[in-house]
Amino acid sequence: MAAGPYNYSYIFKYIIIGDMGVGKSCLLHQFTEKKFMADCPHTIGVEFGTRIIEVSGQKIKLQIWDTAGQERFRAVTRSYYRGAAGALMVYDITRRSTYNHLSSWLTDARNLTNPNTVIFLIGNKSDLEAQRDVTYEEAKQFADENGLMFLEASAKTGDNVEDAFLETARKIYQNIQDGSLDLNAAESGVQHKPSTGGRPNPLNTDQQPSNEGCRC
Amino acid sequence: MASVAERQPPLQSTRSFENDENSPTILPWDRFSNWLHCVCVVTFDLELGQAMELVYPSHVKLSEKEKMNICYLSFPDSNSGCMGDTLFNYRIRQHTTTFNRKAATLSTRNAYERRGPVTLQGENAYYHGFVYFRQVRDKSSRRGYFQKSVVLITKLPYINLFTHLIDIIAPEYFDNGEPCLEAACHDIDQWSPPFPGATLHLPIMGVVLQVRIPSKHDKPAQSQVIKPILSPGSAPPIVIPSVNEVEVFKCFQPVLPHIQLLWELILTNEPIVVMAPSPTFCSDTVQALVFMMSPLKYTSDYRPYFTIHDSEFKEYTTKTQAPPPVILGVTNPFFAKTLQHWPHIIRIGEMGPVDKSSWKKKKSSNIKTLESKPGVYTRYKPFLNKDKTVLKRLQKGIQNKRPVEVQDAMLKRHFLELTQSFMIPLERYVASLMPLQRNISPWKQPPRLKPFLPEEFIKTLEHSGPQLTSGLTGDWIGLYRRFFKSSNFEAWLRSRQQEVNQKLSILHLDALCDADLMQWIKDKQEVEIVDLILRLRDKLATVCAPDLPTRQERINQLKIHMDHIISSLPDDLQSILKSN
């Protein structure tokens, strides 16, 4: 059977968090469409993006939840966090206030996700060097102190965007391999497919229901 | 016709919605734009050269480049031989980036594209121009001549219909001026849309044209004979037997023995130049070439009339690259030199009694000067042998003065049979690539058409090749291999794949609608259920595409399925998915 677009063995749930206007939706768009969205509307509630990537020969579908950054939506964001395997925490290197709010975003992330959730810090808008308001060094230090992975990236040029999403996936995959992420625990944010037992997943090609009767 | 202006008061005031009680969403000019983009008048200004005098309706947008192309192409390249009236047509690239069609027109067009034959689809990237050029002595003019063209600009390749139409409109305009154009456009704005399969009555300037719009389901060969439909108390309509068929016999008579060769060149998208003494012969011949392989669609560019002023002149005549796979029709002697490196040149002399010497094939290197004799200049060696029977019959017809219409029908039938003999094995092979219905499962992605493997196809030729339907001998396999490299083949295969995959996608939707998704999600985690919902949304987006004949009830069913799944989720997630 030919491999099709639905042929993947894991689904990872990601969330993107951070202040309003730091470029969360643009990062997502750059990653899924490989294009910069010049005038991006404010995200209302949540938008989903998906892309299938490959890590160590395994096809993984990233299910990315792009959240609204506005304060008034914070209250309903609880369910966003539930079951996230990765969290991309974004600030804008040209606006210090967005950096200053990181600790409160981090507190939310820590409280509302499970201990194994991989948190990746992204300093967006690295193309705007002239307007820089937060140095690389201080952000790097913040990341190290809190055990976060870190990169400066640009949704506009695409610089480092791919890396941030893929590094996160590699880390999650590594956690699965070395056993620190228990797939059987509810809300791990990772779904291994084919799911053991039960019926195969709708639309999924790597399932061959005709074999079901003769599993030997 | 002096009364035209009174008969048709100014346009705006006559247009009202009462004419459109059937579909209240149709606005003035919507119907017009189903048929034409605009009508232009191009004049020769002694100071400026060719100049756009008028564009009607005036709100229609043409880019500067398009205007320039229309201006130059609407006049004969060298007009000394074109005294009196000259009719011809051309094709230009669209150079506008924004092309706004209103929603009403758009849906008409989708329905049209779905039901019409592929060879008659409206063209997205091109316009056709139908020209009526008049050059007469005029003592009042400083140069002593009146030189002006009226042009119809349209996306529809209805060569025959629009040639008739301009032949009706332009003389009236030359005699009575601008109000005639207003009146004509107003008439066209009453026309029903060109719906495939429909027989339409099209009123224009006091007469009625009766046409039938071809449909995908027409049996080729049986060209639809239409009888005038009479309505009591009015003059019988002028029947236009076909909107698009051109007179192939008239065009190919000068090169009759080479028709087989030409058909192969067209089939395989070879670069061809047609050199003719007038824009009329030139455009007619190019149109006949393109028509030759219908019902298969000729997919690369063709220019029934091409001049040195065309904006693609440099691109197409460059010597630094191999000639592009296009057909150019030219009249300017300049091209004899510019295009002498082209592999296939068809030189047409004056129409009329045929000089038999043009029936001999000539080596292309022989063509150097304008004075070269009519004929086909090429080094190409056809894969198939000539169909001597058909040639003999046609030649006999010439001797016996058989009516041209009969000759034309014979030649068309010959081309049709040839194209069909060539295509039937391909169609049969593609049908064998169709996945089985039982492989469509809601739990898998929809199956797709299996890949086309040229070698596998060649293997089928032994027992079900063109020899079943054609007596022609020769290297059919060689011709197929060459065809596989052409854009005609690519486009044909792509359209087959699309058709099949759309069909499969709809069958897959049926399977999903009938599946017990609620049972499936019972033991699944949130991430996986969200994944299912996202994929169902994607599925809905694909099957709701306007060019797909999806049944609305199926779409609704799937939406209900989704609502059920969503309402089985925790409240907070529900509100997210509903707001999204």
PDB file of N, CA and C in Angstrom, chain B residues 382-465:
ATOM      1  N   PRO B 382       7.423  11.062 -40.146  1.00  0.00           N
ATOM      2  CA  PRO B 382       6.243  10.610 -39.388  1.00  0.00           C
ATOM      3  C   PRO B 382       6.404   9.166 -38.903  1.00  0.00           C
ATOM      4  N   PHE B 383       5.803   8.876 -37.752  1.00  0.00           N
ATOM      5  CA  PHE B 383       5.830   7.521 -37.212  1.00  0.00           C
ATOM      6  C   PHE B 383       4.854   6.618 -37.971  1.00  0.00           C
ATOM      7  N   LEU B 384       3.741   7.203 -38.380  1.00  0.00           N
ATOM      8  CA  LEU B 384       2.714   6.396 -39.038  1.00  0.00           C
ATOM      9  C   LEU B 384       2.760   6.590 -40.551  1.00  0.00           C
ATOM     10  N   ASN B 385       2.341   5.575 -41.249  1.00  0.00           N
ATOM     11  CA  ASN B 385       2.287   5.693 -42.703  1.00  0.00           C
ATOM     12  C   ASN B 385       1.052   6.476 -43.123  1.00  0.00           C
ATOM     13  N   LYS B 386       1.141   7.039 -44.304  1.00  0.00           N
ATOM     14  CA  LYS B 386       0.025   7.850 -44.789  1.00  0.00           C
ATOM     15  C   LYS B 386      -1.219   6.999 -45.007  1.00  0.00           C
ATOM     16  N   ASP B 387      -2.355   7.608 -44.770  1.00  0.00           N
ATOM     17  CA  ASP B 387      -3.608   6.937 -45.069  1.00  0.00           C
ATOM     18  C   ASP B 387      -3.962   7.249 -46.526  1.00  0.00           C
ATOM     19  N   LYS B 388      -3.501   6.356 -47.395  1.00  0.00           N
ATOM     20  CA  LYS B 388      -3.637   6.657 -48.832  1.00  0.00           C
ATOM     21  C   LYS B 388      -5.103   6.685 -49.273  1.00  0.00           C
ATOM     22  N   THR B 389      -5.916   5.847 -48.635  1.00  0.00           N
ATOM     23  CA  THR B 389      -7.327   5.797 -49.046  1.00  0.00           C
ATOM     24  C   THR B 389      -7.998   7.144 -48.851  1.00  0.00           C
ATOM     25  N   VAL B 390      -7.787   7.719 -47.687  1.00  0.00           N
ATOM     26  CA  VAL B 390      -8.431   8.999 -47.405  1.00  0.00           C
ATOM     27  C   VAL B 390      -7.927  10.074 -48.365  1.00  0.00           C
ATOM     28  N   LEU B 391      -6.606  10.080 -48.583  1.00  0.00           N
ATOM     29  CA  LEU B 391      -6.042  11.089 -49.484  1.00  0.00           C
ATOM     30  C   LEU B 391      -6.624  10.958 -50.887  1.00  0.00           C
ATOM     31  N   LYS B 392      -6.713   9.690 -51.338  1.00  0.00           N
ATOM     32  CA  LYS B 392      -7.243   9.462 -52.677  1.00  0.00           C
ATOM     33  C   LYS B 392      -8.678   9.962 -52.780  1.00  0.00           C
ATOM     34  N   ARG B 393      -9.444   9.638 -51.744  1.00  0.00           N
ATOM     35  CA  ARG B 393     -10.846  10.048 -51.779  1.00  0.00           C
ATOM     36  C   ARG B 393     -10.980  11.564 -51.819  1.00  0.00           C
ATOM     37  N   LEU B 394     -10.155  12.226 -51.025  1.00  0.00           N
ATOM     38  CA  LEU B 394     -10.230  13.690 -50.979  1.00  0.00           C
ATOM     39  C   LEU B 394      -9.777  14.297 -52.309  1.00  0.00           C
ATOM     40  N   GLN B 395      -8.723  13.715 -52.877  1.00  0.00           N
ATOM     41  CA  GLN B 395      -8.240  14.260 -54.148  1.00  0.00           C
ATOM     42  C   GLN B 395      -9.265  14.058 -55.255  1.00  0.00           C
ATOM     43  N   LYS B 396      -9.887  12.904 -55.198  1.00  0.00           N
ATOM     44  CA  LYS B 396     -10.941  12.640 -56.176  1.00  0.00           C
ATOM     45  C   LYS B 396     -12.060  13.676 -56.010  1.00  0.00           C
ATOM     46  N   GLY B 397     -12.364  13.961 -54.768  1.00  0.00           N
ATOM     47  CA  GLY B 397     -13.387  14.958 -54.467  1.00  0.00           C
ATOM     48  C   GLY B 397     -13.044  16.306 -55.064  1.00  0.00           C
ATOM     49  N   ILE B 398     -11.755  16.658 -55.018  1.00  0.00           N
ATOM     50  CA  ILE B 398     -11.340  17.947 -55.592  1.00  0.00           C
ATOM     51  C   ILE B 398     -11.604  17.930 -57.095  1.00  0.00           C
ATOM     52  N   GLN B 399     -11.191  16.792 -57.736  1.00  0.00           N
ATOM     53  CA  GLN B 399     -11.397  16.693 -59.183  1.00  0.00           C
ATOM     54  C   GLN B 399     -12.869  16.768 -59.546  1.00  0.00           C
ATOM     55  N   ASN B 400     -13.689  16.042 -58.789  1.00  0.00           N
ATOM     56  CA  ASN B 400     -15.111  15.979 -59.117  1.00  0.00           C
ATOM     57  C   ASN B 400     -15.898  17.164 -58.586  1.00  0.00           C
ATOM     58  N   LYS B 401     -15.174  18.113 -58.018  1.00  0.00           N
ATOM     59  CA  LYS B 401     -15.818  19.301 -57.442  1.00  0.00           C
ATOM     60  C   LYS B 401     -16.883  18.919 -56.409  1.00  0.00           C
ATOM     61  N   ARG B 402     -16.518  17.992 -55.561  1.00  0.00           N
ATOM     62  CA  ARG B 402     -17.426  17.617 -54.475  1.00  0.00           C
ATOM     63  C   ARG B 402     -17.583  18.839 -53.564  1.00  0.00           C
ATOM     64  N   PRO B 403     -18.779  19.073 -53.021  1.00  0.00           N
ATOM     65  CA  PRO B 403     -18.969  20.265 -52.182  1.00  0.00           C
ATOM     66  C   PRO B 403     -17.938  20.304 -51.042  1.00  0.00           C
ATOM     67  N   VAL B 404     -17.450  21.498 -50.751  1.00  0.00           N
ATOM     68  CA  VAL B 404     -16.410  21.663 -49.729  1.00  0.00           C
ATOM     69  C   VAL B 404     -16.886  21.147 -48.372  1.00  0.00           C
ATOM     70  N   GLU B 405     -18.172  21.329 -48.091  1.00  0.00           N
ATOM     71  CA  GLU B 405     -18.698  20.884 -46.791  1.00  0.00           C
ATOM     72  C   GLU B 405     -18.516  19.378 -46.627  1.00  0.00           C
ATOM     73  N   VAL B 406     -18.728  18.662 -47.736  1.00  0.00           N
ATOM     74  CA  VAL B 406     -18.607  17.202 -47.681  1.00  0.00           C
ATOM     75  C   VAL B 406     -17.137  16.814 -47.479  1.00  0.00           C
ATOM     76  N   GLN B 407     -16.270  17.479 -48.222  1.00  0.00           N
ATOM     77  CA  GLN B 407     -14.831  17.227 -48.069  1.00  0.00           C
ATOM     78  C   GLN B 407     -14.417  17.501 -46.630  1.00  0.00           C
ATOM     79  N   ASP B 408     -14.920  18.616 -46.117  1.00  0.00           N
ATOM     80  CA  ASP B 408     -14.588  19.034 -44.766  1.00  0.00           C
ATOM     81  C   ASP B 408     -15.016  17.972 -43.756  1.00  0.00           C
ATOM     82  N   ALA B 409     -16.245  17.473 -43.922  1.00  0.00           N
ATOM     83  CA  ALA B 409     -16.761  16.460 -42.997  1.00  0.00           C
ATOM     84  C   ALA B 409     -15.921  15.184 -43.086  1.00  0.00           C
ATOM     85  N   MET B 410     -15.504  14.817 -44.309  1.00  0.00           N
ATOM     86  CA  MET B 410     -14.682  13.615 -44.477  1.00  0.00           C
ATOM     87  C   MET B 410     -13.350  13.756 -43.753  1.00  0.00           C
ATOM     88  N   LEU B 411     -12.741  14.922 -43.927  1.00  0.00           N
ATOM     89  CA  LEU B 411     -11.439  15.149 -43.309  1.00  0.00           C
ATOM     90  C   LEU B 411     -11.559  15.167 -41.774  1.00  0.00           C
ATOM     91  N   LYS B 412     -12.603  15.801 -41.283  1.00  0.00           N
ATOM     92  CA  LYS B 412     -12.804  15.859 -39.832  1.00  0.00           C
ATOM     93  C   LYS B 412     -12.992  14.457 -39.266  1.00  0.00           C
ATOM     94  N   ARG B 413     -13.785  13.658 -39.992  1.00  0.00           N
ATOM     95  CA  ARG B 413     -14.019  12.295 -39.546  1.00  0.00           C
ATOM     96  C   ARG B 413     -12.697  11.513 -39.486  1.00  0.00           C
ATOM     97  N   HIS B 414     -11.871  11.762 -40.503  1.00  0.00           N
ATOM     98  CA  HIS B 414     -10.576  11.083 -40.542  1.00  0.00           C
ATOM     99  C   HIS B 414      -9.739  11.437 -39.310  1.00  0.00           C
ATOM    100  N   PHE B 415      -9.652  12.720 -39.004  1.00  0.00           N
ATOM    101  CA  PHE B 415      -8.875  13.150 -37.830  1.00  0.00           C
ATOM    102  C   PHE B 415      -9.456  12.574 -36.545  1.00  0.00           C
ATOM    103  N   LEU B 416     -10.767  12.611 -36.473  1.00  0.00           N
ATOM    104  CA  LEU B 416     -11.416  12.116 -35.265  1.00  0.00           C
ATOM    105  C   LEU B 416     -11.099  10.636 -35.048  1.00  0.00           C
ATOM    106  N   GLU B 417     -11.215   9.860 -36.143  1.00  0.00           N
ATOM    107  CA  GLU B 417     -10.946   8.429 -36.022  1.00  0.00           C
ATOM    108  C   GLU B 417      -9.488   8.164 -35.653  1.00  0.00           C
ATOM    109  N   LEU B 418      -8.628   8.979 -36.215  1.00  0.00           N
ATOM    110  CA  LEU B 418      -7.211   8.839 -35.920  1.00  0.00           C
ATOM    111  C   LEU B 418      -6.951   9.123 -34.437  1.00  0.00           C
ATOM    112  N   THR B 419      -7.474  10.253 -33.958  1.00  0.00           N
ATOM    113  CA  THR B 419      -7.273  10.619 -32.555  1.00  0.00           C
ATOM    114  C   THR B 419      -7.899   9.569 -31.640  1.00  0.00           C
ATOM    115  N   GLN B 420      -9.083   9.105 -32.010  1.00  0.00           N
ATOM    116  CA  GLN B 420      -9.732   8.114 -31.152  1.00  0.00           C
ATOM    117  C   GLN B 420      -8.960   6.800 -31.140  1.00  0.00           C
ATOM    118  N   SER B 421      -8.494   6.369 -32.311  1.00  0.00           N
ATOM    119  CA  SER B 421      -7.718   5.129 -32.359  1.00  0.00           C
ATOM    120  C   SER B 421      -6.490   5.242 -31.462  1.00  0.00           C
ATOM    121  N   PHE B 422      -5.912   6.430 -31.448  1.00  0.00           N
ATOM    122  CA  PHE B 422      -4.729   6.649 -30.631  1.00  0.00           C
ATOM    123  C   PHE B 422      -5.082   6.671 -29.146  1.00  0.00           C
ATOM    124  N   MET B 423      -6.230   7.270 -28.793  1.00  0.00           N
ATOM    125  CA  MET B 423      -6.573   7.474 -27.390  1.00  0.00           C
ATOM    126  C   MET B 423      -7.271   6.290 -26.729  1.00  0.00           C
ATOM    127  N   ILE B 424      -7.995   5.499 -27.497  1.00  0.00           N
ATOM    128  CA  ILE B 424      -8.766   4.421 -26.862  1.00  0.00           C
ATOM    129  C   ILE B 424      -7.869   3.488 -26.019  1.00  0.00           C
ATOM    130  N   PRO B 425      -6.720   3.043 -26.536  1.00  0.00           N
ATOM    131  CA  PRO B 425      -5.872   2.195 -25.690  1.00  0.00           C
ATOM    132  C   PRO B 425      -5.433   2.898 -24.409  1.00  0.00           C
ATOM    133  N   LEU B 426      -5.183   4.194 -24.499  1.00  0.00           N
ATOM    134  CA  LEU B 426      -4.768   4.943 -23.307  1.00  0.00           C
ATOM    135  C   LEU B 426      -5.906   5.025 -22.295  1.00  0.00           C
ATOM    136  N   GLU B 427      -7.098   5.302 -22.801  1.00  0.00           N
ATOM    137  CA  GLU B 427      -8.264   5.384 -21.905  1.00  0.00           C
ATOM    138  C   GLU B 427      -8.505   4.033 -21.237  1.00  0.00           C
ATOM    139  N   ARG B 428      -8.340   2.980 -22.017  1.00  0.00           N
ATOM    140  CA  ARG B 428      -8.584   1.648 -21.480  1.00  0.00           C
ATOM    141  C   ARG B 428      -7.566   1.324 -20.389  1.00  0.00           C
ATOM    142  N   TYR B 429      -6.307   1.681 -20.647  1.00  0.00           N
ATOM    143  CA  TYR B 429      -5.273   1.407 -19.652  1.00  0.00           C
ATOM    144  C   TYR B 429      -5.545   2.193 -18.365  1.00  0.00           C
ATOM    145  N   VAL B 430      -5.913   3.471 -18.503  1.00  0.00           N
ATOM    146  CA  VAL B 430      -6.183   4.285 -17.312  1.00  0.00           C
ATOM    147  C   VAL B 430      -7.360   3.711 -16.524  1.00  0.00           C
ATOM    148  N   ALA B 431      -8.359   3.210 -17.244  1.00  0.00           N
ATOM    149  CA  ALA B 431      -9.502   2.605 -16.547  1.00  0.00           C
ATOM    150  C   ALA B 431      -9.036   1.425 -15.700  1.00  0.00           C
ATOM    151  N   SER B 432      -7.990   0.720 -16.168  1.00  0.00           N
ATOM    152  CA  SER B 432      -7.506  -0.435 -15.413  1.00  0.00           C
ATOM    153  C   SER B 432      -6.726  -0.005 -14.162  1.00  0.00           C
ATOM    154  N   LEU B 433      -6.394   1.281 -14.067  1.00  0.00           N
ATOM    155  CA  LEU B 433      -5.639   1.765 -12.902  1.00  0.00           C
ATOM    156  C   LEU B 433      -6.554   2.198 -11.767  1.00  0.00           C
ATOM    157  N   MET B 434      -7.828   2.134 -12.014  1.00  0.00           N
ATOM    158  CA  MET B 434      -8.817   2.566 -11.027  1.00  0.00           C
ATOM    159  C   MET B 434      -8.813   1.590  -9.851  1.00  0.00           C
ATOM    160  N   PRO B 435      -8.710   2.095  -8.609  1.00  0.00           N
ATOM    161  CA  PRO B 435      -8.763   1.185  -7.463  1.00  0.00           C
ATOM    162  C   PRO B 435     -10.151   0.561  -7.348  1.00  0.00           C
ATOM    163  N   LEU B 436     -10.208  -0.576  -6.700  1.00  0.00           N
ATOM    164  CA  LEU B 436     -11.500  -1.239  -6.559  1.00  0.00           C
ATOM    165  C   LEU B 436     -12.340  -0.533  -5.501  1.00  0.00           C
ATOM    166  N   GLN B 437     -13.629  -0.550  -5.729  1.00  0.00           N
ATOM    167  CA  GLN B 437     -14.545   0.115  -4.802  1.00  0.00           C
ATOM    168  C   GLN B 437     -14.413  -0.446  -3.389  1.00  0.00           C
ATOM    169  N   ARG B 438     -14.143  -1.755  -3.290  1.00  0.00           N
ATOM    170  CA  ARG B 438     -14.084  -2.334  -1.949  1.00  0.00           C
ATOM    171  C   ARG B 438     -12.838  -1.878  -1.172  1.00  0.00           C
ATOM    172  N   ASN B 439     -11.901  -1.225  -1.850  1.00  0.00           N
ATOM    173  CA  ASN B 439     -10.740  -0.698  -1.129  1.00  0.00           C
ATOM    174  C   ASN B 439     -11.015   0.662  -0.497  1.00  0.00           C
ATOM    175  N   ILE B 440     -12.225   1.157  -0.690  1.00  0.00           N
ATOM    176  CA  ILE B 440     -12.560   2.449  -0.078  1.00  0.00           C
ATOM    177  C   ILE B 440     -13.086   2.186   1.315  1.00  0.00           C
ATOM    178  N   SER B 441     -12.348   2.663   2.302  1.00  0.00           N
ATOM    179  CA  SER B 441     -12.755   2.405   3.676  1.00  0.00           C
ATOM    180  C   SER B 441     -12.688   3.694   4.468  1.00  0.00           C
ATOM    181  N   PRO B 442     -13.636   3.866   5.390  1.00  0.00           N
ATOM    182  CA  PRO B 442     -13.597   5.087   6.196  1.00  0.00           C
ATOM    183  C   PRO B 442     -12.358   5.115   7.080  1.00  0.00           C
ATOM    184  N   TRP B 443     -11.771   3.965   7.321  1.00  0.00           N
ATOM    185  CA  TRP B 443     -10.640   3.892   8.249  1.00  0.00           C
ATOM    186  C   TRP B 443      -9.312   4.098   7.556  1.00  0.00           C
ATOM    187  N   LYS B 444      -9.391   4.373   6.281  1.00  0.00           N
ATOM    188  CA  LYS B 444      -8.155   4.642   5.534  1.00  0.00           C
ATOM    189  C   LYS B 444      -8.356   5.915   4.742  1.00  0.00           C
ATOM    190  N   GLN B 445      -7.284   6.498   4.274  1.00  0.00           N
ATOM    191  CA  GLN B 445      -7.431   7.643   3.380  1.00  0.00           C
ATOM    192  C   GLN B 445      -7.996   7.127   2.053  1.00  0.00           C
ATOM    193  N   PRO B 446      -8.643   8.005   1.282  1.00  0.00           N
ATOM    194  CA  PRO B 446      -9.204   7.498   0.025  1.00  0.00           C
ATOM    195  C   PRO B 446      -8.103   6.953  -0.880  1.00  0.00           C
ATOM    196  N   PRO B 447      -8.325   5.811  -1.525  1.00  0.00           N
ATOM    197  CA  PRO B 447      -7.316   5.303  -2.452  1.00  0.00           C
ATOM    198  C   PRO B 447      -7.202   6.243  -3.645  1.00  0.00           C
ATOM    199  N   ARG B 448      -6.094   6.183  -4.322  1.00  0.00           N
ATOM    200  CA  ARG B 448      -5.905   7.067  -5.483  1.00  0.00           C
ATOM    201  C   ARG B 448      -5.670   6.234  -6.732  1.00  0.00           C
ATOM    202  N   LEU B 449      -5.773   6.904  -7.860  1.00  0.00           N
ATOM    203  CA  LEU B 449      -5.507   6.228  -9.128  1.00  0.00           C
ATOM    204  C   LEU B 449      -4.071   5.697  -9.097  1.00  0.00           C
ATOM    205  N   LYS B 450      -3.893   4.450  -9.509  1.00  0.00           N
ATOM    206  CA  LYS B 450      -2.543   3.875  -9.524  1.00  0.00           C
ATOM    207  C   LYS B 450      -1.695   4.586 -10.556  1.00  0.00           C
ATOM    208  N   PRO B 451      -0.374   4.595 -10.350  1.00  0.00           N
ATOM    209  CA  PRO B 451       0.482   5.369 -11.265  1.00  0.00           C
ATOM    210  C   PRO B 451       0.473   4.832 -12.689  1.00  0.00           C
ATOM    211  N   PHE B 452       0.613   5.753 -13.625  1.00  0.00           N
ATOM    212  CA  PHE B 452       0.652   5.416 -15.034  1.00  0.00           C
ATOM    213  C   PHE B 452       2.068   4.962 -15.375  1.00  0.00           C
ATOM    214  N   LEU B 453       2.219   3.713 -15.786  1.00  0.00           N
ATOM    215  CA  LEU B 453       3.549   3.199 -16.111  1.00  0.00           C
ATOM    216  C   LEU B 453       3.639   2.984 -17.630  1.00  0.00           C
ATOM    217  N   PRO B 454       4.398   3.846 -18.303  1.00  0.00           N
ATOM    218  CA  PRO B 454       4.462   3.791 -19.766  1.00  0.00           C
ATOM    219  C   PRO B 454       4.773   2.374 -20.285  1.00  0.00           C
ATOM    220  N   GLU B 455       5.722   1.686 -19.641  1.00  0.00           N
ATOM    221  CA  GLU B 455       6.096   0.366 -20.160  1.00  0.00           C
ATOM    222  C   GLU B 455       4.949  -0.636 -20.019  1.00  0.00           C
ATOM    223  N   GLU B 456       4.234  -0.523 -18.894  1.00  0.00           N
ATOM    224  CA  GLU B 456       3.088  -1.412 -18.704  1.00  0.00           C
ATOM    225  C   GLU B 456       2.041  -1.153 -19.790  1.00  0.00           C
ATOM    226  N   PHE B 457       1.864   0.136 -20.080  1.00  0.00           N
ATOM    227  CA  PHE B 457       0.900   0.487 -21.119  1.00  0.00           C
ATOM    228  C   PHE B 457       1.318  -0.114 -22.463  1.00  0.00           C
ATOM    229  N   ILE B 458       2.601   0.053 -22.791  1.00  0.00           N
ATOM    230  CA  ILE B 458       3.103  -0.453 -24.085  1.00  0.00           C
ATOM    231  C   ILE B 458       2.807  -1.956 -24.211  1.00  0.00           C
ATOM    232  N   LYS B 459       2.922  -2.664 -23.070  1.00  0.00           N
ATOM    233  CA  LYS B 459       2.646  -4.105 -23.098  1.00  0.00           C
ATOM    234  C   LYS B 459       1.203  -4.407 -23.509  1.00  0.00           C
ATOM    235  N   THR B 460       0.290  -3.516 -23.158  1.00  0.00           N
ATOM    236  CA  THR B 460      -1.118  -3.787 -23.485  1.00  0.00           C
ATOM    237  C   THR B 460      -1.390  -3.617 -24.979  1.00  0.00           C
ATOM    238  N   LEU B 461      -0.471  -2.948 -25.686  1.00  0.00           N
ATOM    239  CA  LEU B 461      -0.744  -2.615 -27.084  1.00  0.00           C
ATOM    240  C   LEU B 461      -0.839  -3.849 -27.978  1.00  0.00           C
ATOM    241  N   GLU B 462      -0.093  -4.878 -27.565  1.00  0.00           N
ATOM    242  CA  GLU B 462      -0.032  -6.063 -28.417  1.00  0.00           C
ATOM    243  C   GLU B 462      -1.427  -6.621 -28.688  1.00  0.00           C
ATOM    244  N   HIS B 463      -2.234  -6.726 -27.627  1.00  0.00           N
ATOM    245  CA  HIS B 463      -3.565  -7.312 -27.832  1.00  0.00           C
ATOM    246  C   HIS B 463      -4.679  -6.285 -27.920  1.00  0.00           C
ATOM    247  N   SER B 464      -4.446  -5.066 -27.421  1.00  0.00           N
ATOM    248  CA  SER B 464      -5.536  -4.094 -27.553  1.00  0.00           C
ATOM    249  C   SER B 464      -5.005  -2.730 -27.967  1.00  0.00           C
ATOM    250  N   GLY B 465      -4.219  -2.716 -28.982  1.00  0.00           N
ATOM    251  CA  GLY B 465      -3.647  -1.458 -29.482  1.00  0.00           C
ATOM    252  C   GLY B 465      -4.527  -0.803 -30.515  1.00  0.00           C
TER     253      GLY B 465
END
